Every structure is written in structure tokens, then in C-alpha cells.
PDB file of C-alpha atoms in Angstrom:
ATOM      1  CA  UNK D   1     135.078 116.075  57.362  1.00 47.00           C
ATOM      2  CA  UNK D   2     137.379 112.952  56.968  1.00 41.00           C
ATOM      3  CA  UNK D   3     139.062 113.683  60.542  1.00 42.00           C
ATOM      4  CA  UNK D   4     134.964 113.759  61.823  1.00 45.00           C
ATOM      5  CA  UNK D   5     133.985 110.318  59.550  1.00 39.00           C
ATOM      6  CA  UNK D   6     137.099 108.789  61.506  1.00 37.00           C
ATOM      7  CA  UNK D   7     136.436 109.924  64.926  1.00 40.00           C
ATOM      8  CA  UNK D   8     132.557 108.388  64.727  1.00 43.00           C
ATOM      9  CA  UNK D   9     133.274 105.382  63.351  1.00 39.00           C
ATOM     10  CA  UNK D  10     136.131 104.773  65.881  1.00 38.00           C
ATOM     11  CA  UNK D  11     133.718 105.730  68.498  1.00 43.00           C
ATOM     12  CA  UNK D  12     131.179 103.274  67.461  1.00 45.00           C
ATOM     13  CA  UNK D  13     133.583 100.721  67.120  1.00 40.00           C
ATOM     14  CA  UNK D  14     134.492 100.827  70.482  1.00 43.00           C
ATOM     15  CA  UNK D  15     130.657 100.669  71.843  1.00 40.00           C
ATOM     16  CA  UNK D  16     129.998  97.359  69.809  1.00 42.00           C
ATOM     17  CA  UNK D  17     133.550  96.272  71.746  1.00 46.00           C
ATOM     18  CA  UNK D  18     132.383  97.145  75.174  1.00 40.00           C
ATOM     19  CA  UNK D  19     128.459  96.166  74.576  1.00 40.00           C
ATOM     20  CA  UNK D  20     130.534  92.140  73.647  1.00 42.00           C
ATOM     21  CA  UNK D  21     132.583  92.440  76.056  1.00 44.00           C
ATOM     22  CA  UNK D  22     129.649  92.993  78.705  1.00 42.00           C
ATOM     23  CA  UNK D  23     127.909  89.436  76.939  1.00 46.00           C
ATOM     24  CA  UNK D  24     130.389  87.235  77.568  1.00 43.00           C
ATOM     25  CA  UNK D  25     130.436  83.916  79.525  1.00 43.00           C
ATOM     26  CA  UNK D  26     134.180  84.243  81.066  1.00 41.00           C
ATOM     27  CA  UNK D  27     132.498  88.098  82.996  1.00 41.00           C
ATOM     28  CA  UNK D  28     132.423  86.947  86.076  1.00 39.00           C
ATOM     29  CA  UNK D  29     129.522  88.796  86.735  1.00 37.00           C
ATOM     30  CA  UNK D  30     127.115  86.345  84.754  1.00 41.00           C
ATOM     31  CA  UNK D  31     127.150  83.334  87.262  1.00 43.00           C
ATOM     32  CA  UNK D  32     126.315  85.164  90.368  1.00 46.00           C
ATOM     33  CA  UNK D  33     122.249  84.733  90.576  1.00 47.00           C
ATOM     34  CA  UNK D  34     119.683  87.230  91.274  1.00 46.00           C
ATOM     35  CA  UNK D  35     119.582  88.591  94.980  1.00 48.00           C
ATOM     36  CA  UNK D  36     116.407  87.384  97.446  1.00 50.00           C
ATOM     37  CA  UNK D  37     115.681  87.375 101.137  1.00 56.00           C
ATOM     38  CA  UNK D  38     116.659  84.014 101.495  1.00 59.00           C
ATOM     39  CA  UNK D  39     114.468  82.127 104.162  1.00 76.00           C
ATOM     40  CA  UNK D  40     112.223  83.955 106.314  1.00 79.00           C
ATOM     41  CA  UNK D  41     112.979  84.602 109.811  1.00 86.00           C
ATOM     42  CA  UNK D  42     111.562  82.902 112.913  1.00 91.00           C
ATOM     43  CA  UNK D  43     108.737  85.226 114.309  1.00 94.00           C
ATOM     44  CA  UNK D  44     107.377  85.258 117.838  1.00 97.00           C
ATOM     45  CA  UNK D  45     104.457  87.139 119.312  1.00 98.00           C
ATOM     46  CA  UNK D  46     105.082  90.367 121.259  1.00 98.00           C
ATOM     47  CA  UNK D  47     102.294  91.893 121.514  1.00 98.00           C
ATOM     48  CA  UNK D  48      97.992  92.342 120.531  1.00 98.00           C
ATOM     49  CA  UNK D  49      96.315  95.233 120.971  1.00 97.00           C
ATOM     50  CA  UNK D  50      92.914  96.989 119.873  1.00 96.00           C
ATOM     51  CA  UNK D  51      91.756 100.122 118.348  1.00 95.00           C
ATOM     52  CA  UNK D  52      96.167 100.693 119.761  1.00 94.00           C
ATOM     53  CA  UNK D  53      95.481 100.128 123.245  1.00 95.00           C
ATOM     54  CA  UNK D  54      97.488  97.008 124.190  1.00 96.00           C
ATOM     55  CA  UNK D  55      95.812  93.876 125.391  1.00 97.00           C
ATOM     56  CA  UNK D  56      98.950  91.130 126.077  1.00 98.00           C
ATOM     57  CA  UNK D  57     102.276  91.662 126.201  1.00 98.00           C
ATOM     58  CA  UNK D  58     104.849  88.741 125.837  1.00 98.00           C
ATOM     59  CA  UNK D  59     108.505  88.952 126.935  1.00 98.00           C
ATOM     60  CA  UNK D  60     110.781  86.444 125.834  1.00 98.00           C
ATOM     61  CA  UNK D  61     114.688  85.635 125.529  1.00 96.00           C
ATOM     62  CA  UNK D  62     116.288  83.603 122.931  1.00 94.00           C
ATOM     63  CA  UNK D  63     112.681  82.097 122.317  1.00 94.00           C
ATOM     64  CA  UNK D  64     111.647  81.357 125.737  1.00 97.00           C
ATOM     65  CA  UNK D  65     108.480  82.838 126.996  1.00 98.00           C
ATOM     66  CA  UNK D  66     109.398  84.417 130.954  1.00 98.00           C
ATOM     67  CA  UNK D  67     106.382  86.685 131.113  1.00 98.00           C
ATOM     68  CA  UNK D  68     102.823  87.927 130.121  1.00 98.00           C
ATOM     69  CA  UNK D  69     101.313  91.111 130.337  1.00 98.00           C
ATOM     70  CA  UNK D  70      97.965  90.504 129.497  1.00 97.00           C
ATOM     71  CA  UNK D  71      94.195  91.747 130.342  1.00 95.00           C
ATOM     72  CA  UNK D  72      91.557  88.993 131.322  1.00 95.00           C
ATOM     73  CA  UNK D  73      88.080  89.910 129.570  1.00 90.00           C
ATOM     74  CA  UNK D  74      86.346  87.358 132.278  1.00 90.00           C
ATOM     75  CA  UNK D  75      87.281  90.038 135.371  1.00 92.00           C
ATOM     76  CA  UNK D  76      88.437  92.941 133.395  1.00 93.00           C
ATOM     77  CA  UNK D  77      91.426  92.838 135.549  1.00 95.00           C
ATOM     78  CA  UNK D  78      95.171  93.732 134.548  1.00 96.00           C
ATOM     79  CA  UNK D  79      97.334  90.467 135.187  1.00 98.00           C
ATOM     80  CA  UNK D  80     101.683  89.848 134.769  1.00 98.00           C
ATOM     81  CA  UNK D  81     102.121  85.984 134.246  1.00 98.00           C
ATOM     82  CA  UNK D  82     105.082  84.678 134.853  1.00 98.00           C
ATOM     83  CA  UNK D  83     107.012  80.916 133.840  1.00 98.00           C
ATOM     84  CA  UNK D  84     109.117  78.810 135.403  1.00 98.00           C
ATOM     85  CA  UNK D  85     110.808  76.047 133.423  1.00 98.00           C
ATOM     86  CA  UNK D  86     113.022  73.178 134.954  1.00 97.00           C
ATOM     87  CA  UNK D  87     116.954  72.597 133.478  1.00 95.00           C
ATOM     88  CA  UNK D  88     115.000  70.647 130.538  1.00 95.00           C
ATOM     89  CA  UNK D  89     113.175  74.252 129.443  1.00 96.00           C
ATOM     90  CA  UNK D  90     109.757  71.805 130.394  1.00 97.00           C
ATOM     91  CA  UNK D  91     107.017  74.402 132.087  1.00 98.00           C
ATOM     92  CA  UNK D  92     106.723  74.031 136.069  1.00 98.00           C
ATOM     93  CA  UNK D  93     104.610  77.151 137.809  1.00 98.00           C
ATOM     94  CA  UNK D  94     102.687  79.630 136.376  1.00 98.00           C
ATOM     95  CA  UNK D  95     101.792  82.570 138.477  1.00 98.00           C
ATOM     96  CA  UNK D  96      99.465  85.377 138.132  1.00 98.00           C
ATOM     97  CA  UNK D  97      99.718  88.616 139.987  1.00 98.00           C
ATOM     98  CA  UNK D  98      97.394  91.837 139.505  1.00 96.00           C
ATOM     99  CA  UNK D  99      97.075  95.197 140.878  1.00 92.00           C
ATOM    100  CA  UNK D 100      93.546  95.515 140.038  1.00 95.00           C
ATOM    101  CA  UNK D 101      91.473  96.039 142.735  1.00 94.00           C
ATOM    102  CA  UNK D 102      89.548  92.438 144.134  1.00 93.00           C
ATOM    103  CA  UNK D 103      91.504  90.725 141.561  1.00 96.00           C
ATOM    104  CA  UNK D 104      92.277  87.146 142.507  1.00 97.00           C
ATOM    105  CA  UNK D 105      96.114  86.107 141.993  1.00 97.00           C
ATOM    106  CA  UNK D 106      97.295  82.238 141.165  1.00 98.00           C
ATOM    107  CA  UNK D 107      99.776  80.151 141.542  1.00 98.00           C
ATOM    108  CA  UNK D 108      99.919  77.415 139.757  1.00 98.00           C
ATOM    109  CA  UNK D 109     102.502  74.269 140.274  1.00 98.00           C
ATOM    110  CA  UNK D 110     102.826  71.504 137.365  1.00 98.00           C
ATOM    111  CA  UNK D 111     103.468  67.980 136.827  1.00 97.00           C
ATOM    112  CA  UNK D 112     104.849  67.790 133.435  1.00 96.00           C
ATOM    113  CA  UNK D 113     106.284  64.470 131.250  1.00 95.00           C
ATOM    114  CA  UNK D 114     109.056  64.692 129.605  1.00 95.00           C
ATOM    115  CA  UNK D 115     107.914  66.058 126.542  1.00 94.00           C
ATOM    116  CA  UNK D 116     106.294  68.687 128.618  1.00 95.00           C
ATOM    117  CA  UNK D 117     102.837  66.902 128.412  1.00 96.00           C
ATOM    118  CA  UNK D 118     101.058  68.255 131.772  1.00 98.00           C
ATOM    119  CA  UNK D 119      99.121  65.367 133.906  1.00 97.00           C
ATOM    120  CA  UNK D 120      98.681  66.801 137.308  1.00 98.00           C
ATOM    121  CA  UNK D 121      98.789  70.471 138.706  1.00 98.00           C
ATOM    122  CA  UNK D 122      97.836  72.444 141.732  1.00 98.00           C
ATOM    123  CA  UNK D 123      96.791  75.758 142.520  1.00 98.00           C
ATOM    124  CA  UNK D 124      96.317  78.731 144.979  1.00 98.00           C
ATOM    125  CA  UNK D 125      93.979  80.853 144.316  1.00 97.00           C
ATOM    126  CA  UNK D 126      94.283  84.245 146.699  1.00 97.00           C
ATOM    127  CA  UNK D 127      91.489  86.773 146.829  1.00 95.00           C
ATOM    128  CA  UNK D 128      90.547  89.464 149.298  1.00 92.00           C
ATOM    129  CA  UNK D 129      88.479  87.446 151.083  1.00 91.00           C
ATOM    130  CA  UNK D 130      88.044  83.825 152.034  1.00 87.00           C
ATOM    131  CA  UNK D 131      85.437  83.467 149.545  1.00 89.00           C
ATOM    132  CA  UNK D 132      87.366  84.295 146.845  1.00 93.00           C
ATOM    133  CA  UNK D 133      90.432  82.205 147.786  1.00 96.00           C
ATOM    134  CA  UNK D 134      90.336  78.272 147.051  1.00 97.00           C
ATOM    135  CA  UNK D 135      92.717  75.320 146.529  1.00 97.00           C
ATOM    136  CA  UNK D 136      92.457  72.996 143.595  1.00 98.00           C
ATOM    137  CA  UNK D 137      93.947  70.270 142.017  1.00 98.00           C
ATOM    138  CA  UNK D 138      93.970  69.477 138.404  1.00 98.00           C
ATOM    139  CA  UNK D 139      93.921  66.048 136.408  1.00 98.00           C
ATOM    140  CA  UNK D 140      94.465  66.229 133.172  1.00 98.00           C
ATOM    141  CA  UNK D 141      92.929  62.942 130.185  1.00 98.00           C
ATOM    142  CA  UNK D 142      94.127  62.470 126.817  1.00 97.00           C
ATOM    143  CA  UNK D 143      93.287  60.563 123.399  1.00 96.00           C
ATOM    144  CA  UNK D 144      95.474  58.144 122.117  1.00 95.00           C
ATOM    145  CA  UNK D 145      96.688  60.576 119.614  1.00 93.00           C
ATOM    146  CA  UNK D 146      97.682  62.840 122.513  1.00 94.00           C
ATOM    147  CA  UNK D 147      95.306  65.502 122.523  1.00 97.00           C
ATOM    148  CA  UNK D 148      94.014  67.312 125.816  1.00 98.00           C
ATOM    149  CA  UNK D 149      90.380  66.171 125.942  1.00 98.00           C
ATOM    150  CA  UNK D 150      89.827  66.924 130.078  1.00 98.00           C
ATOM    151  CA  UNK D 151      90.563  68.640 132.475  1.00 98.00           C
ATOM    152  CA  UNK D 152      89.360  68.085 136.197  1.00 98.00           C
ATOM    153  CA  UNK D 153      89.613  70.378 138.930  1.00 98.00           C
ATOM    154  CA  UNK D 154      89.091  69.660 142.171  1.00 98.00           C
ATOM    155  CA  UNK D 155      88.298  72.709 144.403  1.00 97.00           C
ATOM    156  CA  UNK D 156      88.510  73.475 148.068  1.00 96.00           C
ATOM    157  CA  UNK D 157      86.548  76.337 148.012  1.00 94.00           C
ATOM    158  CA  UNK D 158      85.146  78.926 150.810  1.00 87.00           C
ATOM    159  CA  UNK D 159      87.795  78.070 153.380  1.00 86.00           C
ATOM    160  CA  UNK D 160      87.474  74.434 153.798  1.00 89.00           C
ATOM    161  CA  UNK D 161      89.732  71.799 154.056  1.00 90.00           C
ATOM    162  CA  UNK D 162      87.875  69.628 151.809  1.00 94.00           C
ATOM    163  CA  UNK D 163      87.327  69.589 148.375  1.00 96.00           C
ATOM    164  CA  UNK D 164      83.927  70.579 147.824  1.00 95.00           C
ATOM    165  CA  UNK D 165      83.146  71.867 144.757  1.00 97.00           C
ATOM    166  CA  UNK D 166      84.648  70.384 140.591  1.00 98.00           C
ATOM    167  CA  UNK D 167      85.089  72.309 137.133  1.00 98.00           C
ATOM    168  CA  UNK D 168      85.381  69.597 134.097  1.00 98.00           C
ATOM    169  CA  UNK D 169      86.295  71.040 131.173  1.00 98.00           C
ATOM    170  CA  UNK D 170      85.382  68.464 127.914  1.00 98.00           C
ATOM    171  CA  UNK D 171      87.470  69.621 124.874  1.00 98.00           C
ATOM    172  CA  UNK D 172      86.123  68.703 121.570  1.00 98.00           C
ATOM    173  CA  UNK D 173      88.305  69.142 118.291  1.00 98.00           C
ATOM    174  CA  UNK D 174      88.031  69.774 114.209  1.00 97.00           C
ATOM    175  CA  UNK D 175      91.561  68.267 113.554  1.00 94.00           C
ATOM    176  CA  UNK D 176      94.358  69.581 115.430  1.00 92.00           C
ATOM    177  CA  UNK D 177      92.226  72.806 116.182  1.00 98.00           C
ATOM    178  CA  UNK D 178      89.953  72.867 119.457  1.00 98.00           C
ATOM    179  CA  UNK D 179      86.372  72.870 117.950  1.00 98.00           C
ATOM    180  CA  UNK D 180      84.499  73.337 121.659  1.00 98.00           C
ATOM    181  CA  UNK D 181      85.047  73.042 125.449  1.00 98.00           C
ATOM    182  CA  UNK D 182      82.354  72.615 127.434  1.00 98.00           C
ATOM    183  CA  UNK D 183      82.772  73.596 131.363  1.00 98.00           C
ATOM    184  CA  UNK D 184      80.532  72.515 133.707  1.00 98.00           C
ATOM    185  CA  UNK D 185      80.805  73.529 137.520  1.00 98.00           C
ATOM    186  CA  UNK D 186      78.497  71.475 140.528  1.00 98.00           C
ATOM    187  CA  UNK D 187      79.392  70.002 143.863  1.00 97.00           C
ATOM    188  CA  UNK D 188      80.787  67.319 144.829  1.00 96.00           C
ATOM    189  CA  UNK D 189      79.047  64.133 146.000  1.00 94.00           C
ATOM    190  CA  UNK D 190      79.652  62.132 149.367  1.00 91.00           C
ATOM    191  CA  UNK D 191      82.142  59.933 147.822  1.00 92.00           C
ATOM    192  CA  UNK D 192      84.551  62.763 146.343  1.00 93.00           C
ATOM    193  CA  UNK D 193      82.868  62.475 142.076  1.00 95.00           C
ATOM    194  CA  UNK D 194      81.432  65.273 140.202  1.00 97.00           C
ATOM    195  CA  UNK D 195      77.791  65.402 140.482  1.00 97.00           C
ATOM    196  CA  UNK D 196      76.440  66.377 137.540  1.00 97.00           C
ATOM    197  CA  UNK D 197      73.059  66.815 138.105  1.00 97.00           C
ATOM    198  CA  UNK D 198      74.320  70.017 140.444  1.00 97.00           C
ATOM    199  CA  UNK D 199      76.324  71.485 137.273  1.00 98.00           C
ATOM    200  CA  UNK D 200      75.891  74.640 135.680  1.00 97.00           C
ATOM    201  CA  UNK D 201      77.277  74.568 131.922  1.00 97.00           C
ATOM    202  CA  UNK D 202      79.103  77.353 129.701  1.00 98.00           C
ATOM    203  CA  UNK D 203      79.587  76.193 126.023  1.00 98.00           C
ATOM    204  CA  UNK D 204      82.630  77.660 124.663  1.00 98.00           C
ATOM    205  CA  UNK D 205      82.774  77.421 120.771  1.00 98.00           C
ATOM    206  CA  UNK D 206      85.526  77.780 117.981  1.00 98.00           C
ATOM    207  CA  UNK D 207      84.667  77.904 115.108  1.00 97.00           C
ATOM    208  CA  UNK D 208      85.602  77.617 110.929  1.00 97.00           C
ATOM    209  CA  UNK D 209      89.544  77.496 111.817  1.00 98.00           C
ATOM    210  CA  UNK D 210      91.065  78.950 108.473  1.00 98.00           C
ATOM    211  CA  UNK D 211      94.162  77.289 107.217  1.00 97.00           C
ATOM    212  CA  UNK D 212      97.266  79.861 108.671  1.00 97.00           C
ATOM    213  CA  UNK D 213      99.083  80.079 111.322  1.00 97.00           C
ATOM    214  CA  UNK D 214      97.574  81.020 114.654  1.00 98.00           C
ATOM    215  CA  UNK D 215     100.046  84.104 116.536  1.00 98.00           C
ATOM    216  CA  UNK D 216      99.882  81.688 119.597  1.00 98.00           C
ATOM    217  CA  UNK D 217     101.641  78.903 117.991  1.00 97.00           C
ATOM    218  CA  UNK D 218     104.637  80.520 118.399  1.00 97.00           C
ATOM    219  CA  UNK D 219     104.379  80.266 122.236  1.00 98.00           C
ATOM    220  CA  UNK D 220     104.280  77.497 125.023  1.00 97.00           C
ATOM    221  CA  UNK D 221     100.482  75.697 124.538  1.00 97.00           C
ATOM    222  CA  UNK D 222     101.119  74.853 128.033  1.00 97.00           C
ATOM    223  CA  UNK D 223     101.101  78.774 129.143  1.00 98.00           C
ATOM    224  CA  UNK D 224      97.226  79.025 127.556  1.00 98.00           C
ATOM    225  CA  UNK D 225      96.332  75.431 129.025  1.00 98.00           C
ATOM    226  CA  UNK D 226      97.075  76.860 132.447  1.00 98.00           C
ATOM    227  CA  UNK D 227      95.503  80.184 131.600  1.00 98.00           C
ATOM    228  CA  UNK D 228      92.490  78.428 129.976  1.00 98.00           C
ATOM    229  CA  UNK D 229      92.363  77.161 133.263  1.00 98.00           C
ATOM    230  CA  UNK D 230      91.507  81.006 134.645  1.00 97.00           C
ATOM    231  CA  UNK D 231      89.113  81.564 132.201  1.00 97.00           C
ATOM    232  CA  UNK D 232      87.938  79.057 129.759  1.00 97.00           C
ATOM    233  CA  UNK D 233      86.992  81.448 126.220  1.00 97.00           C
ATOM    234  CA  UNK D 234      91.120  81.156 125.746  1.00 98.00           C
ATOM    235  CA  UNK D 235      91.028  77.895 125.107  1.00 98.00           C
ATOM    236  CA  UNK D 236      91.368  78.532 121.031  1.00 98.00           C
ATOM    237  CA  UNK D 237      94.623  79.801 121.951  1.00 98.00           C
ATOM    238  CA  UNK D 238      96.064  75.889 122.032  1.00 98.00           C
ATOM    239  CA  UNK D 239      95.336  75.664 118.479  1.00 98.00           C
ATOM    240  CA  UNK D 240      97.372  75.599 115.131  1.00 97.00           C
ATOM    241  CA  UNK D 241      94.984  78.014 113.284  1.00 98.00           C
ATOM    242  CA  UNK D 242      92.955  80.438 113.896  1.00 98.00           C
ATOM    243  CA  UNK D 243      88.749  80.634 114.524  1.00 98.00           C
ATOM    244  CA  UNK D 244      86.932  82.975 112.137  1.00 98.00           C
ATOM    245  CA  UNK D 245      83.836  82.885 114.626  1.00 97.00           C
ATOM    246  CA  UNK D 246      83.459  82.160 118.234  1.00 97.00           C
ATOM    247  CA  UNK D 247      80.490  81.161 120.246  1.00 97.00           C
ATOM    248  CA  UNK D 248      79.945  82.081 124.096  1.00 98.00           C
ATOM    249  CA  UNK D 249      76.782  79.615 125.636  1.00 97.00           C
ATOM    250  CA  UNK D 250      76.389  81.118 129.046  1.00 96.00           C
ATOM    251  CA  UNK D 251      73.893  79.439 132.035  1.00 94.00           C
ATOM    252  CA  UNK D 252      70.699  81.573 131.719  1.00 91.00           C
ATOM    253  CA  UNK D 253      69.790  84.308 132.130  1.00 93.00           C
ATOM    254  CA  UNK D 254      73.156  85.534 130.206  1.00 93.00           C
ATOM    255  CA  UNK D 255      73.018  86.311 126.631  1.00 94.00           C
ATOM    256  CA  UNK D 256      75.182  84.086 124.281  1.00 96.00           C
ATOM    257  CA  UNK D 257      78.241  86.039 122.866  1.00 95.00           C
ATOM    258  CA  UNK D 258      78.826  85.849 118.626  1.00 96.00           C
ATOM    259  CA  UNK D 259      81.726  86.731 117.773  1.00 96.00           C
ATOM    260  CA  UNK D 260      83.517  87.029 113.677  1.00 96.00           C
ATOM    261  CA  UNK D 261      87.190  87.185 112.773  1.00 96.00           C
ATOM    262  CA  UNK D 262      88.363  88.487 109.805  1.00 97.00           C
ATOM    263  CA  UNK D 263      92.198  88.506 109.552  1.00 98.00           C
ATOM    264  CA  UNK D 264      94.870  89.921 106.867  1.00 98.00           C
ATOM    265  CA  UNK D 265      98.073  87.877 106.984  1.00 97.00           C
ATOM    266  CA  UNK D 266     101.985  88.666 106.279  1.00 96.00           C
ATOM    267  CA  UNK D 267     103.794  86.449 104.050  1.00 94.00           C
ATOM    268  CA  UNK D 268     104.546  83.741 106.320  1.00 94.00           C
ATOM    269  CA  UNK D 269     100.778  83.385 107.177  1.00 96.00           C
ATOM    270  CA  UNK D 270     100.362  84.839 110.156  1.00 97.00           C
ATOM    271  CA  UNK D 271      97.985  87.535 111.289  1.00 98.00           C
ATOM    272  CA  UNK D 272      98.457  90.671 111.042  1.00 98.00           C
ATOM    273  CA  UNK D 273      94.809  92.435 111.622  1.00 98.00           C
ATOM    274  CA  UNK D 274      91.682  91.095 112.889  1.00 97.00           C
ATOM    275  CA  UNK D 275      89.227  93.274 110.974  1.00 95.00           C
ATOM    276  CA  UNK D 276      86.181  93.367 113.245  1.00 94.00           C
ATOM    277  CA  UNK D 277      87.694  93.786 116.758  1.00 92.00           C
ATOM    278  CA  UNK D 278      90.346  95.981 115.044  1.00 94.00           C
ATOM    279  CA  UNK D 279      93.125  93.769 116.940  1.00 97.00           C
ATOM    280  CA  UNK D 280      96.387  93.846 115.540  1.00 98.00           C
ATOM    281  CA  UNK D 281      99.024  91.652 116.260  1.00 98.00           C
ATOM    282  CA  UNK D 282     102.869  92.241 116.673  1.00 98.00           C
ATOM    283  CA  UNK D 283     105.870  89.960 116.351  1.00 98.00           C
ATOM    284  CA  UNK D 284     109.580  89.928 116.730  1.00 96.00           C
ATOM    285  CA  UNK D 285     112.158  87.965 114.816  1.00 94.00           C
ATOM    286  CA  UNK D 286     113.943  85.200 116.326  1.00 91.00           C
TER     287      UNK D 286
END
């Protein structure tokens, strides 16, 4: 019985030892903090689909966009878009190529600043027929704080060697976000100017921007400029943030288009799911 008393009480004696021994300040243990994920990585779009089918593809190295796999919704055509950059990584060409049937491929050739700013481009435009193929240059206006605000192309349309038909598009804003673009297409009068009593306009709006990060921020705005050019309803694809509704004003006797977003985020605010259109959105870390 004494031998057992003993045997406890030593035993006990030694747990109250090793539970100190555990609380003290010279463990080296103590000062190391709590592990955490530290800052999040860079993330870059890769890809948007819906209902799983894939819509765009975007291929880039090291950060740099070199090419787009994407589907218009204007033509319903499949296109690849590919970049060409200068030694200063500033955007130069754009082309788009498609192996849909009657689609029309373009190249397009930039004048860029050097901050990339784009004031002047060209394009060829090559369809199946003559018809379809045109040559137009661009001119692009800005506000003194530096935002896009038109864009005025020039077309030589129909196989002639003059320019004889314009598209302006006006670009409206609600902050940093494009709020509206406006695109109106007419003839040209005798001295070379946009007559705008010949123009036919489509109202493109974009609409109650929430306050996260738009997936296409973390690509070249120039890329969607120049395919804004193609088909004006990606304009909203310049922005910072993204439209919860969007508002298609077509020339008569076309139905407007209303459309709702509804997105869920990940933790660095960036979409995950559009809800309505059932559009997810993919990434990659830098």
C-alpha cells in the first residue's frame, strides 16, 4: 500500500513538472505565431463557361495575355484572338481567325502611347465575299482624366477605295465603370464627316456596377477595346467592376435585350458564379 501511495504521488509529481515546463517563456515554442496563408496570390482569368460548356478561353505566360479562345454572341461564330506586343509589352495587332462557316476574320494594327493608351488603329476585315470584307480606320477621343469616350471608324466598305460608310461609338461612364455606349452607323457625307441624320443607333447599357472586382481586370483593357470594336455589348468588359444588369436598345423592329447578374465571389472578390446565366468563371494563380 505504501510502495502504491509512493508510486502515485511520484507520478503526479512529475505531470505538474512537465504541464510547467510546457508554460514557460524560455520554450521556444511560445514566440513562433499562429500559421496563415500569408497574402493571397495573383489570379488571372482562364476561362468562362455556361451550364460547363466553355465560352472564352485565355492563354497566358508569366502574366501576358498571347491568345483568346472565345465565342462571339453577335455571329455565333467560334473565334482564336491572338496579341502582339512590342519590346515595351505595349499591345500592337490583334487578329481574329475563325473556322466557322461565313465568319469574317480581322486584323487589327495599333497605334499605342507609351503607356499603352491606343489613338489610332486600322483594320482588315476578310469575309467570303466582297460585301463582307471592308477597311477601316479607327480614331480614338479621351477626357482629361483619360478615359475612352470615342471611338470613330472610318469604313471602306463593299469594295471601294473610299471610305464610305462611319461607326461612332459614344462611351458614357458611372465612375471608372462604363455606364453606356451608344453606336451609331450612317454614311458618310461629301466632305468625308459622319452624317448623322443617315445613322441607325444601338444603345448598349451597363448597369448597377457592384463594388468587386470584375474577372476582366486581370487582362489587357486594350484586348476588349479592340474586341468591343467587333461587337459593341463587350464593352463592360473595360471596366473595374462588374454590371448586375445589362440593357440591349436595338434599331426597330428588334426587341431590346434585359439582362440580370447575380454573382458569388471568392475571397479576393472576384466572381466565381453568375447565378442567372449559370456562367462560371475560372482563374489561375500568378
Amino acid at each position: 500500500m505504501v510502495k502504491n501511495y509512493f508510486l502515485k504521488m511520484f507520478a503526479g509529481v512529475t505531470l505538474i513538472g512537465l504541464l510547467a515546463s510546457c508554460n514557460t517563456t524560455s520554450d521556444p515554442t511560445e514566440s513562433i505565431p499562429n500559421p496563415d496563408d500569408g497574402t493571397p496570390p495573383k489570379r488571372i482569368l482562364e476561362k468562362v463557361s455556361m451550364n460547363s460548356v466553355s465560352q472564352e478561353e485565355y492563354v497566358t505566360t508569366a502574366g501576358t495575355l498571347e491568345q483568346s479562345l472565345f465565342k462571339d454572341d453577335k455571329s455565333n461564330a467560334y473565334y482564336i484572338g491572338t496579341l502582339t506586343y512590342n519590346t515595351s509589352k505595349i499591345l500592337t495587332k490583334v487578329n481574329f481567325t475563325s473556322q466557322t462557316a461565313g465568319a469574317v476574320s480581322y486584323q487589327f494594327d495599333l497605334t499605342p502611347d507609351s503607356s499603352g493608351r491606343i489613338y489610332n488603329a486600322s483594320c482588315k476585315a476578310t469575309g467570303t465575299t466582297s460585301g463582307t470584307s471592308y477597311l477601316s480606320d479607327y480614331a480614338f477621343s479621351y477626357d482629361v482624366a483619360g478615359r475612352l469616350t470615342k471611338i470613330l471608324e472610318k469604313r471602306k466598305a463593299g469594295g471601294i477605295s473610299a471610305y464610305n460608310m462611319f461607326i461612332e461609338n459614344v462611351i458614357s461612364y458611372a465612375g471608372e465603370n462604363i455606364s453606356q455606349v451608344v453606336s451609331s452607323k450612317g454614311i458618310l457625307d461629301t466632305n468625308g464627316a459622319p452624317d448623322m441624320t443617315t445613322a441607325v443607333k444601338t444603345s448598349y447599357s451597363f448597369q448597377n456596377y457592384d463594388a468587386q472586382r470584375s474577372p476582366y481586370s486581370t487582362l489587357p483593357k486594350s484586348f476588349f477595346i479592340i474586341r468591343s470594336l467587333v461587337n459593341p455589348a463587350n464593352f463592360y468588359k473595360v471596366s473595374q467592376n462588374n454590371p448586375t444588369s445589362m440593357y440591349i436598345q436595338s434599331p426597330p423592329p428588334t426587341p431590346a435585350v434585359n439582362t440580370a447578374q447575380s454573382y458569388s465571389y471568392d475571397n479576393q472578390g472576384y466572381p466565381m458564379v453568375e447565378k442567372n446565366q449559370q456562367i462560371t468563371y475560372s482563374y489561375k494563380n500568378l
